[in-house]
mmCIF file of N, CA and C in Angstrom:
data_model
loop_
_atom_site.group_PDB
_atom_site.id
_atom_site.type_symbol
_atom_site.label_atom_id
_atom_site.label_comp_id
_atom_site.label_asym_id
_atom_site.label_seq_id
_atom_site.Cartn_x
_atom_site.Cartn_y
_atom_site.Cartn_z
ATOM 1 N N UNK A 17 16.087 23.922 6.984
ATOM 2 C CA UNK A 17 16.250 22.535 6.594
ATOM 3 C C UNK A 17 14.915 22.014 6.048
ATOM 4 N N UNK A 18 14.967 21.193 5.042
ATOM 5 C CA UNK A 18 13.783 20.623 4.406
ATOM 6 C C UNK A 18 12.970 19.785 5.395
ATOM 7 N N UNK A 19 11.630 19.934 5.370
ATOM 8 C CA UNK A 19 10.766 19.193 6.295
ATOM 9 C C UNK A 19 10.935 17.691 6.165
ATOM 10 N N UNK A 20 11.043 17.191 4.931
ATOM 11 C CA UNK A 20 11.222 15.752 4.723
ATOM 12 C C UNK A 20 12.530 15.256 5.301
ATOM 13 N N UNK A 21 13.587 16.029 5.140
ATOM 14 C CA UNK A 21 14.891 15.660 5.682
ATOM 15 C C UNK A 21 14.843 15.655 7.204
ATOM 16 N N UNK A 22 14.209 16.662 7.779
ATOM 17 C CA UNK A 22 14.066 16.733 9.238
ATOM 18 C C UNK A 22 13.295 15.532 9.757
ATOM 19 N N UNK A 23 12.203 15.182 9.085
ATOM 20 C CA UNK A 23 11.394 14.019 9.477
ATOM 21 C C UNK A 23 12.260 12.764 9.477
ATOM 22 N N UNK A 24 13.067 12.600 8.443
ATOM 23 C CA UNK A 24 13.936 11.421 8.337
ATOM 24 C C UNK A 24 15.001 11.411 9.426
ATOM 25 N N UNK A 25 15.621 12.542 9.669
ATOM 26 C CA UNK A 25 16.665 12.611 10.705
ATOM 27 C C UNK A 25 16.102 12.266 12.080
ATOM 28 N N UNK A 26 14.891 12.747 12.371
ATOM 29 C CA UNK A 26 14.286 12.481 13.672
ATOM 30 C C UNK A 26 14.001 10.999 13.869
ATOM 31 N N UNK A 27 13.829 10.269 12.792
ATOM 32 C CA UNK A 27 13.485 8.851 12.881
ATOM 33 C C UNK A 27 14.630 7.926 12.469
ATOM 34 N N UNK A 28 15.796 8.463 12.244
ATOM 35 C CA UNK A 28 16.914 7.672 11.734
ATOM 36 C C UNK A 28 17.374 6.585 12.701
ATOM 37 N N UNK A 29 17.135 6.745 13.972
ATOM 38 C CA UNK A 29 17.548 5.740 14.950
ATOM 39 C C UNK A 29 16.396 4.866 15.432
ATOM 40 N N UNK A 30 15.239 5.025 14.824
ATOM 41 C CA UNK A 30 14.102 4.183 15.201
ATOM 42 C C UNK A 30 14.418 2.723 14.911
ATOM 43 N N UNK A 31 13.902 1.855 15.749
ATOM 44 C CA UNK A 31 14.037 0.414 15.530
ATOM 45 C C UNK A 31 12.653 -0.208 15.696
ATOM 46 N N UNK A 32 12.271 -0.497 16.914
ATOM 47 C CA UNK A 32 10.959 -1.092 17.184
ATOM 48 C C UNK A 32 9.815 -0.138 16.853
ATOM 49 N N UNK A 33 10.077 1.161 16.863
ATOM 50 C CA UNK A 33 9.031 2.141 16.568
ATOM 51 C C UNK A 33 8.438 1.940 15.173
ATOM 52 N N UNK A 34 9.256 1.456 14.233
ATOM 53 C CA UNK A 34 8.763 1.239 12.866
ATOM 54 C C UNK A 34 7.711 0.141 12.805
ATOM 55 N N UNK A 35 7.644 -0.724 13.814
ATOM 56 C CA UNK A 35 6.650 -1.801 13.819
ATOM 57 C C UNK A 35 5.227 -1.287 13.962
ATOM 58 N N UNK A 36 5.049 -0.031 14.360
ATOM 59 C CA UNK A 36 3.691 0.512 14.500
ATOM 60 C C UNK A 36 3.324 1.451 13.348
ATOM 61 N N UNK A 37 4.171 1.544 12.332
ATOM 62 C CA UNK A 37 3.921 2.401 11.172
ATOM 63 C C UNK A 37 3.499 1.535 9.996
ATOM 64 N N UNK A 38 2.456 1.941 9.303
ATOM 65 C CA UNK A 38 2.003 1.217 8.110
ATOM 66 C C UNK A 38 1.937 2.195 6.944
ATOM 67 N N UNK A 39 2.767 1.976 5.940
ATOM 68 C CA UNK A 39 2.718 2.740 4.695
ATOM 69 C C UNK A 39 1.888 1.933 3.714
ATOM 70 N N UNK A 40 1.140 2.585 2.844
ATOM 71 C CA UNK A 40 0.352 1.821 1.868
ATOM 72 C C UNK A 40 0.652 2.284 0.457
ATOM 73 N N UNK A 41 0.403 1.387 -0.473
ATOM 74 C CA UNK A 41 0.525 1.715 -1.888
ATOM 75 C C UNK A 41 -0.242 0.670 -2.676
ATOM 76 N N UNK A 42 -0.519 0.997 -3.911
ATOM 77 C CA UNK A 42 -1.176 0.050 -4.806
ATOM 78 C C UNK A 42 -0.432 0.075 -6.125
ATOM 79 N N UNK A 43 -0.525 -1.022 -6.856
ATOM 80 C CA UNK A 43 0.166 -1.098 -8.139
ATOM 81 C C UNK A 43 -0.583 -2.045 -9.055
ATOM 82 N N UNK A 44 -0.407 -1.851 -10.342
ATOM 83 C CA UNK A 44 -1.021 -2.711 -11.347
ATOM 84 C C UNK A 44 0.106 -3.484 -12.031
ATOM 85 N N UNK A 45 -0.092 -4.790 -12.204
ATOM 86 C CA UNK A 45 0.905 -5.657 -12.816
ATOM 87 C C UNK A 45 0.324 -6.327 -14.047
ATOM 88 N N UNK A 46 1.134 -6.454 -15.075
ATOM 89 C CA UNK A 46 0.745 -7.181 -16.280
ATOM 90 C C UNK A 46 1.001 -8.665 -16.033
ATOM 91 N N UNK A 47 0.024 -9.513 -16.334
ATOM 92 C CA UNK A 47 0.151 -10.946 -16.091
ATOM 93 C C UNK A 47 0.733 -11.706 -17.273
ATOM 94 N N UNK A 48 0.675 -11.145 -18.458
ATOM 95 C CA UNK A 48 1.154 -11.821 -19.659
ATOM 96 C C UNK A 48 2.493 -11.238 -20.084
ATOM 97 N N UNK A 49 3.325 -12.082 -20.673
ATOM 98 C CA UNK A 49 4.597 -11.599 -21.205
ATOM 99 C C UNK A 49 4.344 -10.886 -22.528
ATOM 100 N N UNK A 50 5.097 -9.850 -22.775
ATOM 101 C CA UNK A 50 4.973 -9.096 -24.022
ATOM 102 C C UNK A 50 6.123 -9.511 -24.932
ATOM 103 N N UNK A 51 5.815 -10.036 -26.107
ATOM 104 C CA UNK A 51 6.873 -10.504 -27.005
ATOM 105 C C UNK A 51 7.293 -9.454 -28.020
ATOM 106 N N UNK A 52 6.663 -8.272 -27.999
ATOM 107 C CA UNK A 52 7.053 -7.186 -28.874
ATOM 108 C C UNK A 52 6.526 -7.281 -30.296
ATOM 109 N N UNK A 53 5.748 -8.319 -30.621
ATOM 110 C CA UNK A 53 5.285 -8.496 -31.994
ATOM 111 C C UNK A 53 3.918 -7.891 -32.260
ATOM 112 N N UNK A 54 3.092 -7.769 -31.264
ATOM 113 C CA UNK A 54 1.732 -7.278 -31.502
ATOM 114 C C UNK A 54 1.303 -6.403 -30.335
ATOM 115 N N UNK A 55 0.440 -5.450 -30.644
ATOM 116 C CA UNK A 55 -0.120 -4.609 -29.590
ATOM 117 C C UNK A 55 -1.486 -5.174 -29.232
ATOM 118 N N UNK A 56 -1.545 -5.845 -28.119
ATOM 119 C CA UNK A 56 -2.803 -6.421 -27.652
ATOM 120 C C UNK A 56 -2.995 -6.028 -26.195
ATOM 121 N N UNK A 57 -4.222 -6.086 -25.776
ATOM 122 C CA UNK A 57 -4.523 -5.769 -24.381
ATOM 123 C C UNK A 57 -4.102 -6.949 -23.510
ATOM 124 N N UNK A 58 -3.290 -6.707 -22.532
ATOM 125 C CA UNK A 58 -2.782 -7.743 -21.632
ATOM 126 C C UNK A 58 -3.658 -7.837 -20.387
ATOM 127 N N UNK A 59 -3.726 -9.032 -19.838
ATOM 128 C CA UNK A 59 -4.422 -9.199 -18.562
ATOM 129 C C UNK A 59 -3.594 -8.518 -17.479
ATOM 130 N N UNK A 60 -4.294 -7.796 -16.588
ATOM 131 C CA UNK A 60 -3.609 -7.093 -15.514
ATOM 132 C C UNK A 60 -4.293 -7.397 -14.195
ATOM 133 N N UNK A 61 -3.550 -7.213 -13.127
ATOM 134 C CA UNK A 61 -4.100 -7.355 -11.790
ATOM 135 C C UNK A 61 -3.631 -6.149 -10.979
ATOM 136 N N UNK A 62 -4.517 -5.637 -10.131
ATOM 137 C CA UNK A 62 -4.158 -4.528 -9.258
ATOM 138 C C UNK A 62 -4.124 -5.061 -7.834
ATOM 139 N N UNK A 63 -3.098 -4.666 -7.085
ATOM 140 C CA UNK A 63 -2.967 -5.116 -5.703
ATOM 141 C C UNK A 63 -2.756 -3.910 -4.798
ATOM 142 N N UNK A 64 -3.125 -4.069 -3.538
ATOM 143 C CA UNK A 64 -2.911 -3.052 -2.512
ATOM 144 C C UNK A 64 -2.241 -3.739 -1.342
ATOM 145 N N UNK A 65 -1.343 -3.050 -0.680
ATOM 146 C CA UNK A 65 -0.722 -3.586 0.521
ATOM 147 C C UNK A 65 -0.182 -2.469 1.386
ATOM 148 N N UNK A 66 0.036 -2.800 2.636
ATOM 149 C CA UNK A 66 0.694 -1.886 3.562
ATOM 150 C C UNK A 66 2.054 -2.493 3.872
ATOM 151 N N UNK A 67 3.026 -1.660 4.063
ATOM 152 C CA UNK A 67 4.345 -2.191 4.360
ATOM 153 C C UNK A 67 4.977 -1.412 5.495
ATOM 154 N N UNK A 68 6.007 -1.985 6.081
ATOM 155 C CA UNK A 68 6.635 -1.450 7.275
ATOM 156 C C UNK A 68 6.556 -2.516 8.350
ATOM 157 N N UNK A 69 5.588 -3.331 8.232
ATOM 158 C CA UNK A 69 5.380 -4.508 9.053
ATOM 159 C C UNK A 69 4.640 -5.482 8.144
ATOM 160 N N UNK A 70 3.981 -6.463 8.688
ATOM 161 C CA UNK A 70 3.275 -7.426 7.833
ATOM 162 C C UNK A 70 1.818 -7.030 7.679
ATOM 163 N N UNK A 71 1.342 -7.097 6.457
ATOM 164 C CA UNK A 71 -0.060 -6.790 6.182
ATOM 165 C C UNK A 71 -0.553 -7.723 5.096
ATOM 166 N N UNK A 72 -1.860 -7.804 4.936
ATOM 167 C CA UNK A 72 -2.380 -8.619 3.834
ATOM 168 C C UNK A 72 -2.109 -7.938 2.497
ATOM 169 N N UNK A 73 -2.002 -8.735 1.442
ATOM 170 C CA UNK A 73 -1.907 -8.223 0.077
ATOM 171 C C UNK A 73 -3.278 -8.420 -0.537
ATOM 172 N N UNK A 74 -3.920 -7.346 -0.955
ATOM 173 C CA UNK A 74 -5.296 -7.375 -1.430
ATOM 174 C C UNK A 74 -5.308 -7.285 -2.950
ATOM 175 N N UNK A 75 -5.959 -8.245 -3.596
ATOM 176 C CA UNK A 75 -6.119 -8.215 -5.047
ATOM 177 C C UNK A 75 -7.421 -7.497 -5.372
ATOM 178 N N UNK A 76 -7.365 -6.546 -6.282
ATOM 179 C CA UNK A 76 -8.499 -5.688 -6.609
ATOM 180 C C UNK A 76 -8.945 -5.982 -8.033
ATOM 181 N N UNK A 77 -10.209 -6.319 -8.191
ATOM 182 C CA UNK A 77 -10.752 -6.575 -9.525
ATOM 183 C C UNK A 77 -11.340 -5.294 -10.101
ATOM 184 N N UNK A 78 -11.031 -5.016 -11.362
ATOM 185 C CA UNK A 78 -11.597 -3.844 -12.023
ATOM 186 C C UNK A 78 -10.968 -2.550 -11.552
ATOM 187 N N UNK A 79 -11.637 -1.453 -11.840
ATOM 188 C CA UNK A 79 -11.142 -0.126 -11.478
ATOM 189 C C UNK A 79 -11.509 0.212 -10.046
ATOM 190 N N UNK A 80 -10.638 0.943 -9.380
ATOM 191 C CA UNK A 80 -10.850 1.332 -7.994
ATOM 192 C C UNK A 80 -11.296 2.786 -7.954
ATOM 193 N N UNK A 81 -12.339 3.051 -7.167
ATOM 194 C CA UNK A 81 -12.743 4.428 -6.898
ATOM 195 C C UNK A 81 -12.764 4.612 -5.384
ATOM 196 N N UNK A 82 -13.077 5.798 -4.921
ATOM 197 C CA UNK A 82 -13.017 6.093 -3.490
ATOM 198 C C UNK A 82 -13.941 5.198 -2.673
ATOM 199 N N UNK A 83 -15.168 4.991 -3.142
ATOM 200 C CA UNK A 83 -16.115 4.163 -2.394
ATOM 201 C C UNK A 83 -15.646 2.717 -2.304
ATOM 202 N N UNK A 84 -15.171 2.169 -3.410
ATOM 203 C CA UNK A 84 -14.654 0.796 -3.396
ATOM 204 C C UNK A 84 -13.431 0.695 -2.491
ATOM 205 N N UNK A 85 -12.563 1.705 -2.527
ATOM 206 C CA UNK A 85 -11.363 1.711 -1.688
ATOM 207 C C UNK A 85 -11.744 1.653 -0.209
ATOM 208 N N UNK A 86 -12.721 2.439 0.182
ATOM 209 C CA UNK A 86 -13.171 2.448 1.578
ATOM 210 C C UNK A 86 -13.793 1.111 1.955
ATOM 211 N N UNK A 87 -14.741 0.627 1.132
ATOM 212 C CA UNK A 87 -15.533 -0.554 1.490
ATOM 213 C C UNK A 87 -14.848 -1.887 1.214
ATOM 214 N N UNK A 88 -13.891 -1.917 0.281
ATOM 215 C CA UNK A 88 -13.259 -3.187 -0.071
ATOM 216 C C UNK A 88 -11.812 -3.313 0.397
ATOM 217 N N UNK A 89 -11.208 -2.196 0.805
ATOM 218 C CA UNK A 89 -9.815 -2.249 1.253
ATOM 219 C C UNK A 89 -9.688 -1.754 2.692
ATOM 220 N N UNK A 90 -10.042 -0.490 2.924
ATOM 221 C CA UNK A 90 -9.813 0.095 4.244
ATOM 222 C C UNK A 90 -10.602 -0.594 5.350
ATOM 223 N N UNK A 91 -11.918 -0.672 5.186
ATOM 224 C CA UNK A 91 -12.745 -1.228 6.270
ATOM 225 C C UNK A 91 -12.474 -2.710 6.539
ATOM 226 N N UNK A 92 -12.473 -3.578 5.521
ATOM 227 C CA UNK A 92 -12.308 -4.996 5.837
ATOM 228 C C UNK A 92 -10.864 -5.446 6.052
ATOM 229 N N UNK A 93 -9.874 -4.693 5.568
ATOM 230 C CA UNK A 93 -8.494 -5.171 5.633
ATOM 231 C C UNK A 93 -7.565 -4.270 6.440
ATOM 232 N N UNK A 94 -7.558 -2.966 6.135
ATOM 233 C CA UNK A 94 -6.621 -2.077 6.815
ATOM 234 C C UNK A 94 -6.971 -1.890 8.287
ATOM 235 N N UNK A 95 -8.221 -1.608 8.594
ATOM 236 C CA UNK A 95 -8.584 -1.343 9.990
ATOM 237 C C UNK A 95 -8.289 -2.532 10.900
ATOM 238 N N UNK A 96 -8.647 -3.774 10.518
ATOM 239 C CA UNK A 96 -8.266 -4.907 11.367
ATOM 240 C C UNK A 96 -6.744 -5.062 11.497
ATOM 241 N N UNK A 97 -6.019 -4.787 10.415
ATOM 242 C CA UNK A 97 -4.552 -4.858 10.467
ATOM 243 C C UNK A 97 -3.998 -3.825 11.445
ATOM 244 N N UNK A 98 -4.496 -2.587 11.383
ATOM 245 C CA UNK A 98 -4.017 -1.551 12.297
ATOM 246 C C UNK A 98 -4.316 -1.896 13.746
ATOM 247 N N UNK A 99 -5.402 -2.625 13.987
ATOM 248 C CA UNK A 99 -5.740 -3.043 15.351
ATOM 249 C C UNK A 99 -4.695 -3.979 15.943
ATOM 250 N N UNK A 100 -3.882 -4.615 15.099
ATOM 251 C CA UNK A 100 -2.849 -5.529 15.597
ATOM 252 C C UNK A 100 -1.569 -4.789 15.978
ATOM 253 N N UNK A 101 -1.468 -3.502 15.639
ATOM 254 C CA UNK A 101 -0.267 -2.719 15.918
ATOM 255 C C UNK A 101 -0.439 -1.906 17.191
ATOM 256 N N UNK A 102 0.667 -1.709 17.905
ATOM 257 C CA UNK A 102 0.642 -0.880 19.106
ATOM 258 C C UNK A 102 0.732 0.584 18.689
ATOM 259 N N UNK A 103 -0.258 1.379 19.034
ATOM 260 C CA UNK A 103 -0.288 2.813 18.721
ATOM 261 C C UNK A 103 0.047 3.071 17.254
ATOM 262 N N UNK A 104 -0.787 2.561 16.327
ATOM 263 C CA UNK A 104 -0.447 2.615 14.900
ATOM 264 C C UNK A 104 -0.511 4.015 14.293
ATOM 265 N N UNK A 105 0.319 4.211 13.273
ATOM 266 C CA UNK A 105 0.298 5.397 12.427
ATOM 267 C C UNK A 105 0.172 4.920 10.995
ATOM 268 N N UNK A 106 -0.811 5.435 10.268
ATOM 269 C CA UNK A 106 -1.031 5.032 8.880
ATOM 270 C C UNK A 106 -0.571 6.140 7.954
ATOM 271 N N UNK A 107 0.331 5.816 7.035
ATOM 272 C CA UNK A 107 0.858 6.761 6.056
ATOM 273 C C UNK A 107 0.323 6.378 4.686
ATOM 274 N N UNK A 108 -0.687 7.087 4.211
ATOM 275 C CA UNK A 108 -1.304 6.785 2.919
ATOM 276 C C UNK A 108 -0.599 7.557 1.816
ATOM 277 N N UNK A 109 -0.603 7.000 0.603
ATOM 278 C CA UNK A 109 0.104 7.631 -0.513
ATOM 279 C C UNK A 109 -0.737 8.668 -1.255
ATOM 280 N N UNK A 110 -1.939 8.954 -0.789
ATOM 281 C CA UNK A 110 -2.829 9.957 -1.391
ATOM 282 C C UNK A 110 -3.234 9.654 -2.819
ATOM 283 N N UNK A 111 -3.372 8.390 -3.154
ATOM 284 C CA UNK A 111 -3.796 8.014 -4.512
ATOM 285 C C UNK A 111 -5.244 8.371 -4.718
#
């Protein structure tokens, strides 16, 4: 049986257990509407968040690298958030 399927089956009846799991992801959003008439550079914003429970949504200016991710996201935002969870598990997307 596939490892991912087994993992899902083992957790299919979880309820309160999910409150201690934090999944993370980041995404870039275009702030301007595209009217299809011209190719121009649009303003964008990048955000990071953890989901599965409540977490802060972090707005990231400019490009993100490993050092910025550690010092501007993980240390000041994720670690304090994980401290609010009982026996937390962090599932990172490996970006």
